[in-house]
PDB file of C-alpha atoms in Angstrom:
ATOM      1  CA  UNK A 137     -21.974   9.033   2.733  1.00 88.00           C
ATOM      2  CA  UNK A 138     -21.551  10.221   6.280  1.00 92.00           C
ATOM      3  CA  UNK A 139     -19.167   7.493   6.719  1.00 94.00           C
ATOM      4  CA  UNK A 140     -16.666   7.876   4.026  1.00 95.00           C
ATOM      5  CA  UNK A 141     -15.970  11.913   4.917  1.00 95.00           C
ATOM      6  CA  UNK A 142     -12.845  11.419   6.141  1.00 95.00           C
ATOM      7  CA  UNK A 143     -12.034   9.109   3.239  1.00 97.00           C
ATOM      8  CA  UNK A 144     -12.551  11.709   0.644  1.00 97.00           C
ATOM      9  CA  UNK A 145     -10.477  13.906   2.196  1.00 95.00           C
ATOM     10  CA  UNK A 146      -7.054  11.723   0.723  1.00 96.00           C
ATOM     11  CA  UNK A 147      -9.056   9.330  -1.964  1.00 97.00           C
ATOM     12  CA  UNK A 148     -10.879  12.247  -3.192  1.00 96.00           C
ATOM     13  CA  UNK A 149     -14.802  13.043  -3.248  1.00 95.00           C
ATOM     14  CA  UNK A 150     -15.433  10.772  -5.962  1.00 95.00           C
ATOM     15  CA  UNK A 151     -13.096   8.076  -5.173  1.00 97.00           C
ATOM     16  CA  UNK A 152     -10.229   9.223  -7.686  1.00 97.00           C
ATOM     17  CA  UNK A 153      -7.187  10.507  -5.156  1.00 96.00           C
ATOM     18  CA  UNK A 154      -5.428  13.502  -6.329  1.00 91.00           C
ATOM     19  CA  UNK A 155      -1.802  12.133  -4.837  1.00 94.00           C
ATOM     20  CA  UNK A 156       0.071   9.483  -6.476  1.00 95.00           C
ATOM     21  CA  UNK A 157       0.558   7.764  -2.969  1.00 94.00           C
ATOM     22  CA  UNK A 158      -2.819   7.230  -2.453  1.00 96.00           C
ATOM     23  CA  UNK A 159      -4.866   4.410  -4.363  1.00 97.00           C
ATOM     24  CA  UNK A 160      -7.924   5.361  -6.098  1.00 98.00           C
ATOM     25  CA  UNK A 161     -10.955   3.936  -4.380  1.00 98.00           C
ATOM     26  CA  UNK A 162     -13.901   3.876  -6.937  1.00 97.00           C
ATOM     27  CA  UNK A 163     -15.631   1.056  -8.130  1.00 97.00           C
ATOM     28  CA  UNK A 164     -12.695  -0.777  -6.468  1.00 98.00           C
ATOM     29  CA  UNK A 165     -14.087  -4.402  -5.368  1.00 97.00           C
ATOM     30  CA  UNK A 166     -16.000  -4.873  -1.771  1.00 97.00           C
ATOM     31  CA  UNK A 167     -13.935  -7.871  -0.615  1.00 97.00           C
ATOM     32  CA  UNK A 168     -10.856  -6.230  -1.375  1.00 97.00           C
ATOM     33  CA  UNK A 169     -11.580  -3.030   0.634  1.00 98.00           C
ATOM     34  CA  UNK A 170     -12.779  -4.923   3.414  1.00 98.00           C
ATOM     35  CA  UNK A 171     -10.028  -6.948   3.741  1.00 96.00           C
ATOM     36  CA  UNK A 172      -7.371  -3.990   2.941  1.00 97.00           C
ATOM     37  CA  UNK A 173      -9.235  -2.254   6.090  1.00 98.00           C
ATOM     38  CA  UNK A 174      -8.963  -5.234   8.272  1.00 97.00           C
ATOM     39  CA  UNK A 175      -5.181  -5.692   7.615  1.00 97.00           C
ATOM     40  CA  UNK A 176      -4.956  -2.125   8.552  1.00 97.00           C
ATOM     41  CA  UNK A 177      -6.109  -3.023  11.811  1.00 98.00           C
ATOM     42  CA  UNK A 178      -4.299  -6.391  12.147  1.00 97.00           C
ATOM     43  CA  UNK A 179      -1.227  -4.267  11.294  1.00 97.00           C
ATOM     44  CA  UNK A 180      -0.379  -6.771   8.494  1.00 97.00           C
ATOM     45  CA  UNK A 181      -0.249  -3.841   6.201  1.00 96.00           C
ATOM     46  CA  UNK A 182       2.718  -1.979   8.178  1.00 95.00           C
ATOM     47  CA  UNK A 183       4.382  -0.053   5.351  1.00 88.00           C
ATOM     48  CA  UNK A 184       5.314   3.613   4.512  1.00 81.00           C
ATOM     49  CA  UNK A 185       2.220   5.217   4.862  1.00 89.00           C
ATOM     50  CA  UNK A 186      -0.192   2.342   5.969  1.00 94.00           C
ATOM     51  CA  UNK A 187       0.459   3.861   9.606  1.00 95.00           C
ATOM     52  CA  UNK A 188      -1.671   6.961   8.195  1.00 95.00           C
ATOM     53  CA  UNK A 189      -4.327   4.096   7.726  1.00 97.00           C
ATOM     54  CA  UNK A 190      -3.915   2.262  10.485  1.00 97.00           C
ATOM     55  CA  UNK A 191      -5.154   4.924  12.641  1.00 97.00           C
ATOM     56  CA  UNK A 192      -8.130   5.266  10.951  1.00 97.00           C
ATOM     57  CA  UNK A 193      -9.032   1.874  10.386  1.00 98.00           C
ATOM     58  CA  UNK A 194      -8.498   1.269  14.041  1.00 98.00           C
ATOM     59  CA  UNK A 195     -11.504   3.619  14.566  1.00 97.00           C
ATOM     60  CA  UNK A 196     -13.845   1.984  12.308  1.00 98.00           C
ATOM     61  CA  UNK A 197     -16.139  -1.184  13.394  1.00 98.00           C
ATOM     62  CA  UNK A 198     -16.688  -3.955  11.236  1.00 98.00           C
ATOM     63  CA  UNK A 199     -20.440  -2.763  10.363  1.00 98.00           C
ATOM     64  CA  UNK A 200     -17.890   0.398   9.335  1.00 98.00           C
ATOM     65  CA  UNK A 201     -16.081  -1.450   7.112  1.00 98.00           C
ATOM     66  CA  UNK A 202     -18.759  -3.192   5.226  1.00 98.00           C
ATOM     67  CA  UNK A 203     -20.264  -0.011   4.513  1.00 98.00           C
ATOM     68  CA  UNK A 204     -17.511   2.228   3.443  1.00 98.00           C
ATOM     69  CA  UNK A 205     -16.162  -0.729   1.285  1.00 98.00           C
ATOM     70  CA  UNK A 206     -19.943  -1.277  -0.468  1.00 97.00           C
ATOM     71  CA  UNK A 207     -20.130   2.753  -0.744  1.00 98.00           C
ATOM     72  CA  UNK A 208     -16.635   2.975  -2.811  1.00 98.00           C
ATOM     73  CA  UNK A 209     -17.436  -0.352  -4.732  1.00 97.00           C
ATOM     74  CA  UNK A 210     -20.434   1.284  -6.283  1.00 96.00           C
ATOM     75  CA  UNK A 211     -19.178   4.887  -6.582  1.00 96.00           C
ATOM     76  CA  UNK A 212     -19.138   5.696 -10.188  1.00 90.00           C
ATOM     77  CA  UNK A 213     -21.248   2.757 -11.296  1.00 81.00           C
ATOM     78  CA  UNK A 214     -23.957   4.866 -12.834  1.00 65.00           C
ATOM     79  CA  UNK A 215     -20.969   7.706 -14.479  1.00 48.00           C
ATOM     80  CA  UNK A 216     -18.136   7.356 -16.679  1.00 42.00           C
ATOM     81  CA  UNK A 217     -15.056   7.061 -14.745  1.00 43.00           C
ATOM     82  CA  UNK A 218     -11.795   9.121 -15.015  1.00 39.00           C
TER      83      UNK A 218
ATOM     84  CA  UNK B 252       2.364  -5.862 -22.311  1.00 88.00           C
ATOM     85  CA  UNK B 253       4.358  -8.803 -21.771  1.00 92.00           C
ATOM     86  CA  UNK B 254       5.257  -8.241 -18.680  1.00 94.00           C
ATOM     87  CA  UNK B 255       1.587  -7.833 -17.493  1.00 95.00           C
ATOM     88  CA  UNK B 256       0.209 -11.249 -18.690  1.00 95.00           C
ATOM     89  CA  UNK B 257       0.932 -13.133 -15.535  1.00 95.00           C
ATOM     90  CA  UNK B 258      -1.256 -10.277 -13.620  1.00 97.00           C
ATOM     91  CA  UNK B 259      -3.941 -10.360 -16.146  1.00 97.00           C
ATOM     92  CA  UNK B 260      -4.535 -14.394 -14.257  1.00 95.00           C
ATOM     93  CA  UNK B 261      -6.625 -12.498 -11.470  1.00 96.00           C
ATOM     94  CA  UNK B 262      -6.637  -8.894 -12.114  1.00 97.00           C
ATOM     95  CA  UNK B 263      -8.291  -9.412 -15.711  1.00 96.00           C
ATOM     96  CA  UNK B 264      -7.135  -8.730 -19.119  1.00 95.00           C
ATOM     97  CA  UNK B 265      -8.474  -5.059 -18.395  1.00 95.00           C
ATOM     98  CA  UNK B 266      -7.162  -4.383 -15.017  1.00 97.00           C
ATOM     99  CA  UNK B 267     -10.866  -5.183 -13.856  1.00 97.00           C
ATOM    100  CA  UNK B 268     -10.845  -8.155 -11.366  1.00 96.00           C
ATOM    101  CA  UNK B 269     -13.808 -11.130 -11.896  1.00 91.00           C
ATOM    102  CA  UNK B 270     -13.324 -11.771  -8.012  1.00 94.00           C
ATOM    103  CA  UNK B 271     -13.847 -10.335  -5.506  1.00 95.00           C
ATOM    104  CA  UNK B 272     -10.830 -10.692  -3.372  1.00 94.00           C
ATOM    105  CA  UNK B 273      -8.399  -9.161  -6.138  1.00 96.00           C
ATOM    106  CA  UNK B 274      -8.153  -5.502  -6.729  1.00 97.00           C
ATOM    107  CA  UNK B 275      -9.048  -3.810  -9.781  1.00 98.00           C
ATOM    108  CA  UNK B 276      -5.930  -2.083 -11.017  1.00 98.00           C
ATOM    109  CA  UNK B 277      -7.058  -0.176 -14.012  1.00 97.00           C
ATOM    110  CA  UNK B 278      -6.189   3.180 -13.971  1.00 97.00           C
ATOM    111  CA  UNK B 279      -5.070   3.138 -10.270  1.00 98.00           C
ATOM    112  CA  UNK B 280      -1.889   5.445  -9.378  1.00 97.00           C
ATOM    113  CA  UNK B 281       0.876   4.346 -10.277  1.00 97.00           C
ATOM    114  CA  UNK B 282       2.987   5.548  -7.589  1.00 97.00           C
ATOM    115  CA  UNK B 283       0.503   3.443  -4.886  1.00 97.00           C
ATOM    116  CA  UNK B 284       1.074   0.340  -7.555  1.00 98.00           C
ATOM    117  CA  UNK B 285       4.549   0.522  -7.131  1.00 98.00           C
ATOM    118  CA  UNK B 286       4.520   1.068  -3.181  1.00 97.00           C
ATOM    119  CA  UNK B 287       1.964  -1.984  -3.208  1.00 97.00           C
ATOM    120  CA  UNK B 288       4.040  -4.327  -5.167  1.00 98.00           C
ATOM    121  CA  UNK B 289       7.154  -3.112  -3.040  1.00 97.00           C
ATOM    122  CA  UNK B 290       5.314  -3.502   0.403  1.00 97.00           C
ATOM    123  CA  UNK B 291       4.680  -7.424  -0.855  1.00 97.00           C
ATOM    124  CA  UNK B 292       8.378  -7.777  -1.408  1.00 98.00           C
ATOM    125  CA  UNK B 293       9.606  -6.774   1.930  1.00 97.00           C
ATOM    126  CA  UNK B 294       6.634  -8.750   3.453  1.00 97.00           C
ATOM    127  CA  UNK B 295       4.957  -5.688   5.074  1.00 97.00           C
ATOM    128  CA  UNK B 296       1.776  -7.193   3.378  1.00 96.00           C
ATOM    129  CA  UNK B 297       1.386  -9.943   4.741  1.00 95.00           C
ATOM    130  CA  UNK B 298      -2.312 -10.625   5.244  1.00 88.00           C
ATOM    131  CA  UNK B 299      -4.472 -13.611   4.042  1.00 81.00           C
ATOM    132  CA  UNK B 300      -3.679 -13.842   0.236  1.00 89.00           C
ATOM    133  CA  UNK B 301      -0.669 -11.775   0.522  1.00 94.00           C
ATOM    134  CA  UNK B 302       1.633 -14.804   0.005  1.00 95.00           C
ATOM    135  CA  UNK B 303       0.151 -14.813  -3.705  1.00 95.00           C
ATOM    136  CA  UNK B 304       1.438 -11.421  -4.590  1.00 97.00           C
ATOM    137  CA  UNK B 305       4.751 -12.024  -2.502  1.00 97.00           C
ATOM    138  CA  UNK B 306       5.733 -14.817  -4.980  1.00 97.00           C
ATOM    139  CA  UNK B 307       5.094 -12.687  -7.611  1.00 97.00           C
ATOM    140  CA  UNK B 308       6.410  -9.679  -6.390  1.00 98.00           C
ATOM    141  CA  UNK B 309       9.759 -11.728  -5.643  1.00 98.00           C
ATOM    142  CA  UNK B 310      10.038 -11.905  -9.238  1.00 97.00           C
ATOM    143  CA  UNK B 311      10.202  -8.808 -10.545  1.00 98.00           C
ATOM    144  CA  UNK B 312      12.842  -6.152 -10.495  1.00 98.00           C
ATOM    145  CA  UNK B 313      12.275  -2.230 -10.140  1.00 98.00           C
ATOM    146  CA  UNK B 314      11.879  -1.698 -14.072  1.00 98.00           C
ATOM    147  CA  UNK B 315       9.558  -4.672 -13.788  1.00 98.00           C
ATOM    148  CA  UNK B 316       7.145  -2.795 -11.127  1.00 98.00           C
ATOM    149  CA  UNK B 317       7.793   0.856 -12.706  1.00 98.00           C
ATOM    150  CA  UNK B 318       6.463  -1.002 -15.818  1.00 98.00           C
ATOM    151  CA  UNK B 319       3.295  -2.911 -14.768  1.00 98.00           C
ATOM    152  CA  UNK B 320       2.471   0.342 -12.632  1.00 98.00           C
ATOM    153  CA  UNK B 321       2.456   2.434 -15.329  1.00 97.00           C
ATOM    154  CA  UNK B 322       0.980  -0.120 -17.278  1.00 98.00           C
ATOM    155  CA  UNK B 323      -2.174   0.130 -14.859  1.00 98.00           C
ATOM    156  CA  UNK B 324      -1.832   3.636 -13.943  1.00 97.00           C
ATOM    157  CA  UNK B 325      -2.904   4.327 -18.034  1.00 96.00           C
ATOM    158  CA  UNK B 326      -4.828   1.195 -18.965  1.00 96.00           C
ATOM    159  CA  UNK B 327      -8.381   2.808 -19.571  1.00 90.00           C
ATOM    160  CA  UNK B 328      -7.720   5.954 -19.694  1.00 81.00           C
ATOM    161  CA  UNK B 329      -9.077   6.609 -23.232  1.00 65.00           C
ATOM    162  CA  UNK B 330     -11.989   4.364 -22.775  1.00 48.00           C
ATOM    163  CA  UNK B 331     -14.824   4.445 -20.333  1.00 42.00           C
ATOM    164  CA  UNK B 332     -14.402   1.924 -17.294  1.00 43.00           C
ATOM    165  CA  UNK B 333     -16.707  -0.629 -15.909  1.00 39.00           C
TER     166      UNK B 333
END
């Protein structure tokens, strides 16, 4: 998904992140990601490395946000999960 | 694990959350675990249902989260995930 590119490149082409500090993504639940996103934006997720996610969430509309959070909330549905 | 049971309220008995507003744990990193449960504890989460996890978050010490996280981090690991 065009979308999610510059996801993958931290949480991984599949959803499953290669660094510790970075939460696996698939299958995780829509209305979590979506609101994880937003609070990136609202900068009420502030710590460590959320300014790594702020950025990007800043660029990302809400029509953004709904679809990168339904694309990882499906990812892996169909497969067996690591 | 004992110390899990109070988590297993919303994030299901298998780390796999029936609602949609709570995060799946199962299997996610534990080193993004711990800096989540952290992050509620010094209230830099602090979005929308945040105050649920800073309560519990309050009450745990650092063996506590280093516990539950790897607690997560492995649960599902030898079985295939939803």
């Amino acid at each position: 998904m065009e979308k999610a590119k510059t996801c993958a490149t931290c949480h991984g082409d599949e959803g499953i992140s290669s660094i510790e500090s970075y939460p696996n993504l698939q299958g995780q639940k829509m209305g979590y990601l979506m609101t994880a996103l937003r609070s990136y934006q609202t900068r009420e997720r502030s710590s460590g490395l959320a300014v790594l996610m702020q950025q990007q969430a800043d660029a990302l509309s809400d029509q953004d946000i709904a679809d990168i959070a339904y694309y990882y909330s499906k990812l892996g549905s169909d497969a067996n999960k690591q």
